[in-house]
CSV table of C-alpha atoms and ligand atoms in Angstrom, one decimal:
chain,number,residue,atom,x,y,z
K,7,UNK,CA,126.6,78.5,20.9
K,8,UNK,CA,128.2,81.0,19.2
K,9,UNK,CA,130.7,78.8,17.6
K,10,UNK,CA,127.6,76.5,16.7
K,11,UNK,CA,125.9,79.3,14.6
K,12,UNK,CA,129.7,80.3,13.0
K,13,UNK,CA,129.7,76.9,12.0
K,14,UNK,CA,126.4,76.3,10.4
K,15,UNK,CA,125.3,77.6,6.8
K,16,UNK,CA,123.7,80.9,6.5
K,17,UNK,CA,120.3,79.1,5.3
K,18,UNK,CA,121.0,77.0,8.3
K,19,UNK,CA,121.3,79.4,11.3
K,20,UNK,CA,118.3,81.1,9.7
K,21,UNK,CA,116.0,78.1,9.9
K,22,UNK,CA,117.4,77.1,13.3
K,23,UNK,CA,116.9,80.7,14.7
K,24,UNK,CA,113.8,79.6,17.1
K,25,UNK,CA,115.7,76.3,17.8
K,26,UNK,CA,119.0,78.1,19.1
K,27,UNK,CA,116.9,81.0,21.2
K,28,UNK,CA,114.7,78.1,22.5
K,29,UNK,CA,117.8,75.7,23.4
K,30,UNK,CA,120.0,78.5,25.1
K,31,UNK,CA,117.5,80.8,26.2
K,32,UNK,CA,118.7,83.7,24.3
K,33,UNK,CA,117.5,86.1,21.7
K,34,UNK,CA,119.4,86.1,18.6
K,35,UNK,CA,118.9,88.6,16.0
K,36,UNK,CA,120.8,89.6,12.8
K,37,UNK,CA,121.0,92.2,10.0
K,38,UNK,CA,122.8,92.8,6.8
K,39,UNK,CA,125.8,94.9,7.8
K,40,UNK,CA,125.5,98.5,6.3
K,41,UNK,CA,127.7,101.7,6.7
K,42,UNK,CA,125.0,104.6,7.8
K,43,UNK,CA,125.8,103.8,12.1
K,44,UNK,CA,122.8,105.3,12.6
K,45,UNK,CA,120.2,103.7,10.3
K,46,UNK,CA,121.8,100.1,11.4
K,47,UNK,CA,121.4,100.3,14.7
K,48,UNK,CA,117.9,101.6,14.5
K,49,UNK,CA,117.1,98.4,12.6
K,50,UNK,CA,118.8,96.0,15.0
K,51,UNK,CA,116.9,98.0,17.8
K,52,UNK,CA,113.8,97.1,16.0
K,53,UNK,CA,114.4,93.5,15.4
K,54,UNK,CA,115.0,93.2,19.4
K,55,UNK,CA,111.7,95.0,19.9
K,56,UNK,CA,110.2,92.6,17.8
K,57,UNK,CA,111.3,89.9,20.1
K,58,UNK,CA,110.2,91.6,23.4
K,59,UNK,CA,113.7,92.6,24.3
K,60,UNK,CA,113.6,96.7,24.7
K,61,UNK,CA,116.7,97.9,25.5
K,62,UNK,CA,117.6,101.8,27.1
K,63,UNK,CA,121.2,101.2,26.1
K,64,UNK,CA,122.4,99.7,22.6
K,65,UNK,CA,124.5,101.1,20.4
K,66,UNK,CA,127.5,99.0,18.0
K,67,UNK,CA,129.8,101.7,17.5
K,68,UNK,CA,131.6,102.2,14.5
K,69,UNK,CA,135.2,100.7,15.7
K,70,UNK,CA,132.8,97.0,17.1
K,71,UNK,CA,130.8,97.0,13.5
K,72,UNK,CA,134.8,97.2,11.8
K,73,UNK,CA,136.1,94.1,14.1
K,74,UNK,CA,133.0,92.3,13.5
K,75,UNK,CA,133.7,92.5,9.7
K,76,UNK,CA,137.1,91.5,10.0
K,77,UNK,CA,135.6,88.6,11.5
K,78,UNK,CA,136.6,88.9,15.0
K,79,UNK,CA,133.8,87.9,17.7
K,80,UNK,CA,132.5,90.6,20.1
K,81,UNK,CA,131.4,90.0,23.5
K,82,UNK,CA,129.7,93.3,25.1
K,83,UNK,CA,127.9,94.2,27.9
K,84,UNK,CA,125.1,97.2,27.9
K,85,UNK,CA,124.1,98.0,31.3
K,86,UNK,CA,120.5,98.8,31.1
K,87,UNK,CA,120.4,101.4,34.6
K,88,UNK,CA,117.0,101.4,35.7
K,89,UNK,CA,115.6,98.1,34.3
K,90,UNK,CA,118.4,96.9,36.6
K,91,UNK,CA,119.5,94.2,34.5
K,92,UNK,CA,122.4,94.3,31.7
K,93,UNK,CA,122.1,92.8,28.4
K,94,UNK,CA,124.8,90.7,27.2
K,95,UNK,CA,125.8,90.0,23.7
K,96,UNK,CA,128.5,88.7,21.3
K,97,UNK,CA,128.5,89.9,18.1
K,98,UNK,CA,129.3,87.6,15.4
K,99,UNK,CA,129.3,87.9,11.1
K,100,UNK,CA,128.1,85.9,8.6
K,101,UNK,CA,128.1,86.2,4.9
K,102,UNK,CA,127.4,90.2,5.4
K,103,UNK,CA,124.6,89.2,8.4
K,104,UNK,CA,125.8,91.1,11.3
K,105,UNK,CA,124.3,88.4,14.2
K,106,UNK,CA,123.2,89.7,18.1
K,107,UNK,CA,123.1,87.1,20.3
K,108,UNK,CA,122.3,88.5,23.5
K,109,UNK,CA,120.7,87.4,27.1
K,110,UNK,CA,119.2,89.8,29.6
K,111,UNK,CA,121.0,89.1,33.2
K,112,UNK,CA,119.1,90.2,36.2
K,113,UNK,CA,121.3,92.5,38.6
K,114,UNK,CA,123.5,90.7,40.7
K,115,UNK,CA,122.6,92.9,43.5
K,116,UNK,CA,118.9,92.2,43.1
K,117,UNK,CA,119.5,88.5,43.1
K,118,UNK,CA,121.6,88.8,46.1
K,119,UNK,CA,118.5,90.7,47.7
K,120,UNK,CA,116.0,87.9,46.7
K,121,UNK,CA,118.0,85.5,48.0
K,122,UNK,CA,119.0,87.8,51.3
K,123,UNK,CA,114.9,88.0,51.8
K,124,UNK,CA,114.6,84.4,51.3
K,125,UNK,CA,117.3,83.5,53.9
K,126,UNK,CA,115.4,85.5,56.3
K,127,UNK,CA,112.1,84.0,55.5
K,128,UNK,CA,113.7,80.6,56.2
K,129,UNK,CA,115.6,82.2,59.3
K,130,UNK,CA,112.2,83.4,61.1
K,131,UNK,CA,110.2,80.1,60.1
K,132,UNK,CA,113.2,78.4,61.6
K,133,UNK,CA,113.3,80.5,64.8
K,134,UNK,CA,109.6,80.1,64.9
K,135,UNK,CA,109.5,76.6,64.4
K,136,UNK,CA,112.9,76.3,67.2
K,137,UNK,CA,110.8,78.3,69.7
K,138,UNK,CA,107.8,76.0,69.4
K,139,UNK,CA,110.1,73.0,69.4
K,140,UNK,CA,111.0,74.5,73.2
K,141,UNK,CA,108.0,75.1,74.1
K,142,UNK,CA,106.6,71.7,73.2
K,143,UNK,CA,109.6,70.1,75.1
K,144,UNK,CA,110.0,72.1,78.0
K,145,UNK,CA,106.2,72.2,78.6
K,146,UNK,CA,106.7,68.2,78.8
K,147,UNK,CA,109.4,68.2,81.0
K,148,UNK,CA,107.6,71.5,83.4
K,149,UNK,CA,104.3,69.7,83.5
K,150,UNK,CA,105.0,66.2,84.8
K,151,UNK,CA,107.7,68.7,87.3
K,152,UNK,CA,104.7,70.9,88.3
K,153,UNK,CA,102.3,67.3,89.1
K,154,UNK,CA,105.5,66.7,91.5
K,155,UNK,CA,105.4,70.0,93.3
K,156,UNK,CA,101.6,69.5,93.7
K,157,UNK,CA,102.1,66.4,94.7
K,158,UNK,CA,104.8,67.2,96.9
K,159,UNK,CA,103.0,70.3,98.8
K,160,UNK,CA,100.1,67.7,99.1
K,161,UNK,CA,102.4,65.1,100.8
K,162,UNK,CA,103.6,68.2,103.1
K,163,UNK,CA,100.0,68.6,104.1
K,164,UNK,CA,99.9,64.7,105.3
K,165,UNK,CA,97.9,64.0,102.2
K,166,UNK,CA,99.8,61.3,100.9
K,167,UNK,CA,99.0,61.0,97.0
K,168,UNK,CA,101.1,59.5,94.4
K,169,UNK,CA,102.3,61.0,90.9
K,170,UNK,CA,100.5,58.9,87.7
K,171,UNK,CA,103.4,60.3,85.2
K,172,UNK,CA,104.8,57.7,82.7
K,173,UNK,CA,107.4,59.8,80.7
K,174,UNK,CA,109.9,56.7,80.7
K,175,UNK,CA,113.1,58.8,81.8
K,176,UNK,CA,114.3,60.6,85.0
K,177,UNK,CA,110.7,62.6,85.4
K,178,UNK,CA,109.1,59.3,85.9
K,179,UNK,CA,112.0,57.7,88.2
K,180,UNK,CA,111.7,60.6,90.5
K,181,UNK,CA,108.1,60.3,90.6
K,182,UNK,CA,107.8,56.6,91.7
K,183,UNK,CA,110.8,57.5,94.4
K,184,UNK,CA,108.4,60.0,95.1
K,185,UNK,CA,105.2,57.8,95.4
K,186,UNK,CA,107.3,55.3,97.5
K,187,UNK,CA,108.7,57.6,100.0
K,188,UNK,CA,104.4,58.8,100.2
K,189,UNK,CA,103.5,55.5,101.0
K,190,UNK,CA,106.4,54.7,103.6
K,191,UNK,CA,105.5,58.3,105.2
K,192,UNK,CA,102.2,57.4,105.1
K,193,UNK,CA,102.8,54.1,107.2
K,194,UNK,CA,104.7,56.0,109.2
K,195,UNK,CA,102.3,58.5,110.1
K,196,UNK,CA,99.4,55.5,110.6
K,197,UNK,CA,102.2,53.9,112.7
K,198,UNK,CA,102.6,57.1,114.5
K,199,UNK,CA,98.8,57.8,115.1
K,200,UNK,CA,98.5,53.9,116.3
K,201,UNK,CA,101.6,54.0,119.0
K,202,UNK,CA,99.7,57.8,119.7
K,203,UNK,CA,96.2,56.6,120.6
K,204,UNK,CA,97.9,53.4,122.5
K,205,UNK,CA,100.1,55.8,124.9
K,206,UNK,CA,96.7,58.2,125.6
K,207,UNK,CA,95.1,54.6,126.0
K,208,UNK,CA,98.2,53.3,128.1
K,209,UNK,CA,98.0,56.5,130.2
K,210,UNK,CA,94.4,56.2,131.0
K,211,UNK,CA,94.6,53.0,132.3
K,212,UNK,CA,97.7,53.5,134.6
K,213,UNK,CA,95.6,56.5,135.9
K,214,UNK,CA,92.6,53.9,136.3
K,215,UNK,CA,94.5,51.5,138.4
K,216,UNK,CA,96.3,53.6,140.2
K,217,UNK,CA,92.7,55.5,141.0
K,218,UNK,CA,91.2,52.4,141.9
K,219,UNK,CA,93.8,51.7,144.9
K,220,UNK,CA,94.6,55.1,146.0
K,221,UNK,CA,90.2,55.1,146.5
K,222,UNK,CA,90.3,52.5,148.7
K,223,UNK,CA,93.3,53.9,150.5
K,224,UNK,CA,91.7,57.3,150.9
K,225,UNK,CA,88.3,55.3,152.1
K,226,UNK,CA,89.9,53.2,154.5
K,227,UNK,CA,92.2,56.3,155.8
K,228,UNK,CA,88.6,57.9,156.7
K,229,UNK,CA,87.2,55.1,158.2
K,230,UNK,CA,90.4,54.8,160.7
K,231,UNK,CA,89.6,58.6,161.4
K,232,UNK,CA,86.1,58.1,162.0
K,233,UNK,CA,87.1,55.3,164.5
K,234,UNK,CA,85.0,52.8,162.9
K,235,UNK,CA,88.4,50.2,162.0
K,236,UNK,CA,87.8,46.7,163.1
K,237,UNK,CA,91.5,46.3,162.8
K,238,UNK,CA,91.9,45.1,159.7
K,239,UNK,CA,92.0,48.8,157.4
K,240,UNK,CA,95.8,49.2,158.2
K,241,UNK,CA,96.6,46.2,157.0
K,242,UNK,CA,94.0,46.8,153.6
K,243,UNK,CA,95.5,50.0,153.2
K,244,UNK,CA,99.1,48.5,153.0
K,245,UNK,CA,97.7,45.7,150.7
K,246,UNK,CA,96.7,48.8,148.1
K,247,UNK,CA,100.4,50.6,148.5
K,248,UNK,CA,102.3,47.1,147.6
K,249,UNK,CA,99.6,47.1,144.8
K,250,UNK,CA,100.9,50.6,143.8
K,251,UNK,CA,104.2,49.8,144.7
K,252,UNK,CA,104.0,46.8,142.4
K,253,UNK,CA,102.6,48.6,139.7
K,254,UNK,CA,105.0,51.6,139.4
K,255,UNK,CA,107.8,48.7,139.1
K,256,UNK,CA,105.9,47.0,136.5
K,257,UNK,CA,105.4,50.3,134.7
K,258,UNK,CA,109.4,51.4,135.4
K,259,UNK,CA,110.4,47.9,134.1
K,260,UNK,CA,108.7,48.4,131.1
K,261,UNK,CA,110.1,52.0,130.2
K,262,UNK,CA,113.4,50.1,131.1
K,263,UNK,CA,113.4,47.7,128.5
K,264,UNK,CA,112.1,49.9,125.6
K,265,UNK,CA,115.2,52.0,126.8
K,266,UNK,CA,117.9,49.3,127.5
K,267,UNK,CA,120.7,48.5,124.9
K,268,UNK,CA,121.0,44.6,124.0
K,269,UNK,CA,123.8,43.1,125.9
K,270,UNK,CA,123.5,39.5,123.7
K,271,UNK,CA,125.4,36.8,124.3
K,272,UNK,CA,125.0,33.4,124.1
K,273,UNK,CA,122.5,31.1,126.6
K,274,UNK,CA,121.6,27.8,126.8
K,275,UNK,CA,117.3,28.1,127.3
K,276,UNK,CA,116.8,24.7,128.4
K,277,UNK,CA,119.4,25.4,131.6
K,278,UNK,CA,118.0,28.7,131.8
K,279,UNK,CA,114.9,27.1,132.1
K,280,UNK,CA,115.5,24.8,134.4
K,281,UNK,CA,117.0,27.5,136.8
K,282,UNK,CA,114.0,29.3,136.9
K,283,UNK,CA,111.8,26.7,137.5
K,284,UNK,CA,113.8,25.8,140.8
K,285,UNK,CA,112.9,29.0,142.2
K,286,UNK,CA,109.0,27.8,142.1
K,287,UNK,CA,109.6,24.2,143.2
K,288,UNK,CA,108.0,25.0,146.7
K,289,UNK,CA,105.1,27.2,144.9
K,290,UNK,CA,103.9,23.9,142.7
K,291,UNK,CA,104.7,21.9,145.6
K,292,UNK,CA,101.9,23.7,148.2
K,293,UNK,CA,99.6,23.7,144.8
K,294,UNK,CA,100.4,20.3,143.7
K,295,UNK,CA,101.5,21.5,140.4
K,296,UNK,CA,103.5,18.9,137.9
K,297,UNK,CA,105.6,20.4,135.1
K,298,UNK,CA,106.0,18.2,132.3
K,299,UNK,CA,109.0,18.9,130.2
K,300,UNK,CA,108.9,17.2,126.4
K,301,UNK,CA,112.2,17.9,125.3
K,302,UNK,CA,112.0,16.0,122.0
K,303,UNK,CA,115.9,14.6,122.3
K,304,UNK,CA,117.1,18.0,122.6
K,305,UNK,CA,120.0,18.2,124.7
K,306,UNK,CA,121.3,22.1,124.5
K,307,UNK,CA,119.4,24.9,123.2
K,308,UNK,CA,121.5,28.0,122.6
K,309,UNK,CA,120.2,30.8,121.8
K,310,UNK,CA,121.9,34.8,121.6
K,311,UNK,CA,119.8,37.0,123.9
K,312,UNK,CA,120.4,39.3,126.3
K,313,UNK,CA,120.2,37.0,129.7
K,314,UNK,CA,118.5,39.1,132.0
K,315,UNK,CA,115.6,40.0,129.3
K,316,UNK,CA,115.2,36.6,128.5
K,317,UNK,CA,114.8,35.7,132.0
K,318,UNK,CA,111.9,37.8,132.4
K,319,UNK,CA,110.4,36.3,129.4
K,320,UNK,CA,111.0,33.1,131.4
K,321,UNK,CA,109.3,34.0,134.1
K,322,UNK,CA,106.2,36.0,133.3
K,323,UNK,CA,105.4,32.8,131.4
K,324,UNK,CA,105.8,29.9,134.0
K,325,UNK,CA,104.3,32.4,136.5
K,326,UNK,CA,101.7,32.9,134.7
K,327,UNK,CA,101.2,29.3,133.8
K,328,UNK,CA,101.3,28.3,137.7
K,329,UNK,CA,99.2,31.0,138.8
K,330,UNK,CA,95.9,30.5,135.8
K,331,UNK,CA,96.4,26.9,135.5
K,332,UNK,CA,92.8,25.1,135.8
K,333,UNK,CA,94.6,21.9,136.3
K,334,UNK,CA,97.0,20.3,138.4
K,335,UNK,CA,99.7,20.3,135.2
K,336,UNK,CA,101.9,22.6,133.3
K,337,UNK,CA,103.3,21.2,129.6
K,338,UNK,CA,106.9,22.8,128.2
K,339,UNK,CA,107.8,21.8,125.2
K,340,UNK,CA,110.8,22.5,122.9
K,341,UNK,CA,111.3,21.7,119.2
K,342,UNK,CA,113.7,22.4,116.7
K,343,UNK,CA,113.4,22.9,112.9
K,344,UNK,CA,116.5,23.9,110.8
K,345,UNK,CA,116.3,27.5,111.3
K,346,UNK,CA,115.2,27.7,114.6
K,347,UNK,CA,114.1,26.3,118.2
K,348,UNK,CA,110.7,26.7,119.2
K,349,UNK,CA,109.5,26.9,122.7
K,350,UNK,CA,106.0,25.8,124.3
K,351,UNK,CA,104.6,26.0,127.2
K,352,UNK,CA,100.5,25.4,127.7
K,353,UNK,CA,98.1,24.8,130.4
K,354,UNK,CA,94.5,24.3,130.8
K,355,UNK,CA,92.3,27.3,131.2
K,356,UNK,CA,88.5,28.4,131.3
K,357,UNK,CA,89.1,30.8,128.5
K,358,UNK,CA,86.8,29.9,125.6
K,359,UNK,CA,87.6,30.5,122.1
K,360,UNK,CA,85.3,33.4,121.7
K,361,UNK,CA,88.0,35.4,123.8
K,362,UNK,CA,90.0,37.8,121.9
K,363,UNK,CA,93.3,36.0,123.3
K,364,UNK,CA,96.0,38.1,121.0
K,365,UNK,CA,94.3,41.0,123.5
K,366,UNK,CA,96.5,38.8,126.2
K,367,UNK,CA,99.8,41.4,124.7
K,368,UNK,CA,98.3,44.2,125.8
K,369,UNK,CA,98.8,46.7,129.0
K,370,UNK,CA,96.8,46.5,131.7
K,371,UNK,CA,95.0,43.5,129.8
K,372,UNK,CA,93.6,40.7,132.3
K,373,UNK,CA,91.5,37.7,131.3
K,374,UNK,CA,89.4,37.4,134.8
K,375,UNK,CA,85.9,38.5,134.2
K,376,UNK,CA,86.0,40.5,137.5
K,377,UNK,CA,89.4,42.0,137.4
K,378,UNK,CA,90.1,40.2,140.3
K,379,UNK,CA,93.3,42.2,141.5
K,380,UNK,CA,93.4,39.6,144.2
K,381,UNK,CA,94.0,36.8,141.9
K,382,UNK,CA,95.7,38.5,138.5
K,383,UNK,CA,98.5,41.0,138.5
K,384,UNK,CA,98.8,44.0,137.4
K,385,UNK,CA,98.2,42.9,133.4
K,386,UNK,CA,101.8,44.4,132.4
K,387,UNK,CA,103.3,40.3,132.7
K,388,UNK,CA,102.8,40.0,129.2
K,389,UNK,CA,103.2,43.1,127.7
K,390,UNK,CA,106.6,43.0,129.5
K,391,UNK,CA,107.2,39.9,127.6
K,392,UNK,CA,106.2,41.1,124.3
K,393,UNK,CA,108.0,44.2,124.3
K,394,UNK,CA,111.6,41.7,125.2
K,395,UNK,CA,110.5,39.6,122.5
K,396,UNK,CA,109.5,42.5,119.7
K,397,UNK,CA,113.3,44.1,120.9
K,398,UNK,CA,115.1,40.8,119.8
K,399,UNK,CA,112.9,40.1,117.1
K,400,UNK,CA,111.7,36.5,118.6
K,401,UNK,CA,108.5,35.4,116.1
K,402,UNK,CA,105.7,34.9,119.2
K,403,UNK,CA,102.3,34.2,119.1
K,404,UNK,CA,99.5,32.9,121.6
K,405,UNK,CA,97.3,30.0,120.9
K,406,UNK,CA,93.7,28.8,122.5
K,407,UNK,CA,93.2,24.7,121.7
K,408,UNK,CA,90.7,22.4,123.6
K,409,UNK,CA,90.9,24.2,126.9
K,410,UNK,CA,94.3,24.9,126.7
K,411,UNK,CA,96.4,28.4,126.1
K,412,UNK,CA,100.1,27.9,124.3
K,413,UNK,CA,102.7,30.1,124.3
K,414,UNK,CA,105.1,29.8,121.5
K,415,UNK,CA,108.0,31.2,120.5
K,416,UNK,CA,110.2,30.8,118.0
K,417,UNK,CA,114.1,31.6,118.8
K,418,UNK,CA,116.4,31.5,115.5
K,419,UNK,CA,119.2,29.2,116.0
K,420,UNK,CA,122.6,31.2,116.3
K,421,UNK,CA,124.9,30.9,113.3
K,422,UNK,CA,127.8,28.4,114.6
C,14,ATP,N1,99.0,30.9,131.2
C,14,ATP,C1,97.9,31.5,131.3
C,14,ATP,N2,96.7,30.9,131.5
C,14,ATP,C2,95.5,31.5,131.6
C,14,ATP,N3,95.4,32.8,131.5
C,14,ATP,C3,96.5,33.6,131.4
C,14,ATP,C4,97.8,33.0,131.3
C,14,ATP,N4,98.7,34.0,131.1
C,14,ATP,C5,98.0,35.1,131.2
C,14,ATP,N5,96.7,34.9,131.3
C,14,ATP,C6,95.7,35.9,131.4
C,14,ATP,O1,96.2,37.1,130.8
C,14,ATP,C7,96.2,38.2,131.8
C,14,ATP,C8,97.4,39.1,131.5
C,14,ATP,O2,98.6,38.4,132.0
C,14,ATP,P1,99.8,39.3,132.4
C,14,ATP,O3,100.9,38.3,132.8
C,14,ATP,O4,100.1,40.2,131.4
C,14,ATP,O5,99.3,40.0,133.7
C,14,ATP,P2,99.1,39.5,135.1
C,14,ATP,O6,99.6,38.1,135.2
C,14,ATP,O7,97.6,39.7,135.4
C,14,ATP,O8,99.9,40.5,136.0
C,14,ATP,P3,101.5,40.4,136.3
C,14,ATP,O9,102.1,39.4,135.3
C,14,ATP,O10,101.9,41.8,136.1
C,14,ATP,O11,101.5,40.0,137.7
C,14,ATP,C9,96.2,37.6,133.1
C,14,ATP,O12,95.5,38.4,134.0
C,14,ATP,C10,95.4,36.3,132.8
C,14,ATP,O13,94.0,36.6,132.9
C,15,MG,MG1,101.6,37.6,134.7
């Protein structure tokens, strides 16, 4: 700028003053040069006052004033102490005008400071605004964490709830793990609670019919005592230890299988079958029983099973099926689908269909109205069967049609 105004008329500069100050932000002043030092640089003081620029330190010593006339440019810097800023000029000449064009500069120091307590303005808002920032995001990762341990202790307490979080990341994959191993515990605890109440049911009845017996042993024992036997009591009270007998083999049986590994191997059922139903020929031939045997053009029927098991299976059923028969006729049927053989076998009965025949599975359960011991078993047949069949996983069900109870089960056919 200074060049600008050394190049410029004297008339010029002087109309442009306000132009220049306003362009550059500067104050420019001037003053005809004169030779009392002290008188000058009163006046120059004064012009600066004029323009709002009041200065503690100004003074254009004698040797500055001389270079300035010999037309050399002077750049100076007055340090104004306590207004802590400096003022800084260059002194130029023009046609006698001795020419301050000076700007005030703030203290370095000062500006440093500002700055400084600015930086630690944005420093706190930033640590503020960080520290909220981990709250906000560790609040939503503890929250849907605490739900789990809640959850959790609740599913301890066998009160099985399930988590509703839907964070959409590991939080909500953990929860829904969670929620499925509630609902498989919670099947397993019904499942638990079922099998429970069945064994206390299961070992009320085996104390009911072994009570029943032991009674009549205990009554008949008496009478024999009392000499009142008209020779038949010995003979009743061995009747009710076979029935004991009988029982406790049923009953060990059972346990047996439920404990028993698997010994499969392969066995043709229709030969099996046949076996079995030699060992009952003279049995259907005293009750004039027919078996009628619909093989449907199957030949061989292999099956994997372990033998023995499935020989029981074999013959609780025909047993059963020549002992409650109401006619003179028992009907075995096989068929055969792609996945599996399926075997039948049916007879006529009195049942009606308002019996609860799927009750047939269970311990101790007999059909006769009268719990004629004499005539049914001990009602552990079946469950016997059941329990063989549930082991090998054998799809069986029981069936009432027209008179006539069915069997069926369904044997998958062995891969080859
Ligand atoms: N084929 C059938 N026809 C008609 N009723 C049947 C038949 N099979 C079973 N039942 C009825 O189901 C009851 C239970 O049979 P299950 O074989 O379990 O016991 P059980 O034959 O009485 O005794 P066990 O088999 O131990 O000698 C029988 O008492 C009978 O009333
Ligand atoms: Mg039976």
């Amino acid at each position: 700028m200074t060049n600008e105004i050394d190049q410029v008329s004297t008339a010029k500069f002087k109309q442009a003053i306000s132009k220049f100050e306003q362009k550059n932000n500067v104050t420019i002043v001037y003053e005809p040069i004169q030779s009392d030092l002290d008188q000058f640089n009163g006046l120059v003081r004064d012009k600066l006052n004029q323009k709002r620029v009041t200065l503690n330190k100004f003074w254009v010593t004698d040797e500055t004033l001389n270079q300035v006339k010999s037309g050399k440019r002077i750049s100076k810097i007055y340090d104004q102490g306590k207004l802590k800023s400096s003022f800084l000029v260059d002194f130029i000449q023009k046609d006698n005008l001795f020419i301050v064009v000076g700007v005030s500069i703030v203290y370095l120091s000062d500006a440093v400071q500002i700055v400084n307590k600015f930086t630690i303005y944005i420093m706190i808002s930033l640590i503020i605004l960080l520290i909220l920032m981990v709250w906000i995001w560790s609040k939503k990762i503890t929250d849907p964490l605490k739900e789990l341990k809640d959850i959790s202790k609740e599913i301890a307490q066998l009160e099985f709830k399930k988590a509703t979080i839907s964070t959409n990341d590991e939080i909500e994959e953990l929860a829904r793990s969670i929620n499925e191993m509630s609902d498989k515990l919670r099947l397993a605890h019904e499942d638990l609670n079922q099998r429970n109440a069945n064994l206390k049911t299961f070992i009320s009845d085996i104390s009911h019919e072994l009570k029943t017996p032991l009674a009549l042993i205990k009554a008949y024992s008496a009478g024999i005592k009392d000499g009142i036997d008209d020779g038949t009591y010995v003979d009743t009270i061995i009747k009710q230890t076979d029935q004991i007998n009988r029982l406790i083999d049923k009953l060990l049986e059972l346990s047996r299988i439920e404990r028993e590994v698997l010994q499969l191997e392969r066995i043709d059922l229709i030969l099996l079958i046949n076996q079995c139903l030699e060992s009952y020929e003279i049995e259907l031939m005293q009750n004039r029983i027919e078996i009628k045997i619909n093989q449907n053009g199957i030949r061989k029927l292999f099956i994997e099973a372990d033998r023995d098991q499935i020989e029981k299976v074999v013959t609780n059923l025909i047993s059963n099926a020549i002992k409650y028969t109401k006619s003179p006729e028992v009907y075995i049927e096989y068929q055969e689908n792609n996945e599996e053989f399926i075997f039948i076998i049916e007879n006529e009965t009195n049942l009606n269909h308002s019996t609860q025949v799927e009750k047939i599975w269970e311990p101790f359960y007999v059909m006769e109205p009268s719990r004629n011991k004499h005539f049914s078993g001990t009602g552990l047949g079946l469950a016997i069967v059941q329990s063989i069949l549930n082991r090998h996983r054998f799809q069986h069900e029981v069936r009432l049609i027209d008179g006539k109870i069915q069997f069926i089960i369904h044997f998958p056919k062995p891969l080859q």
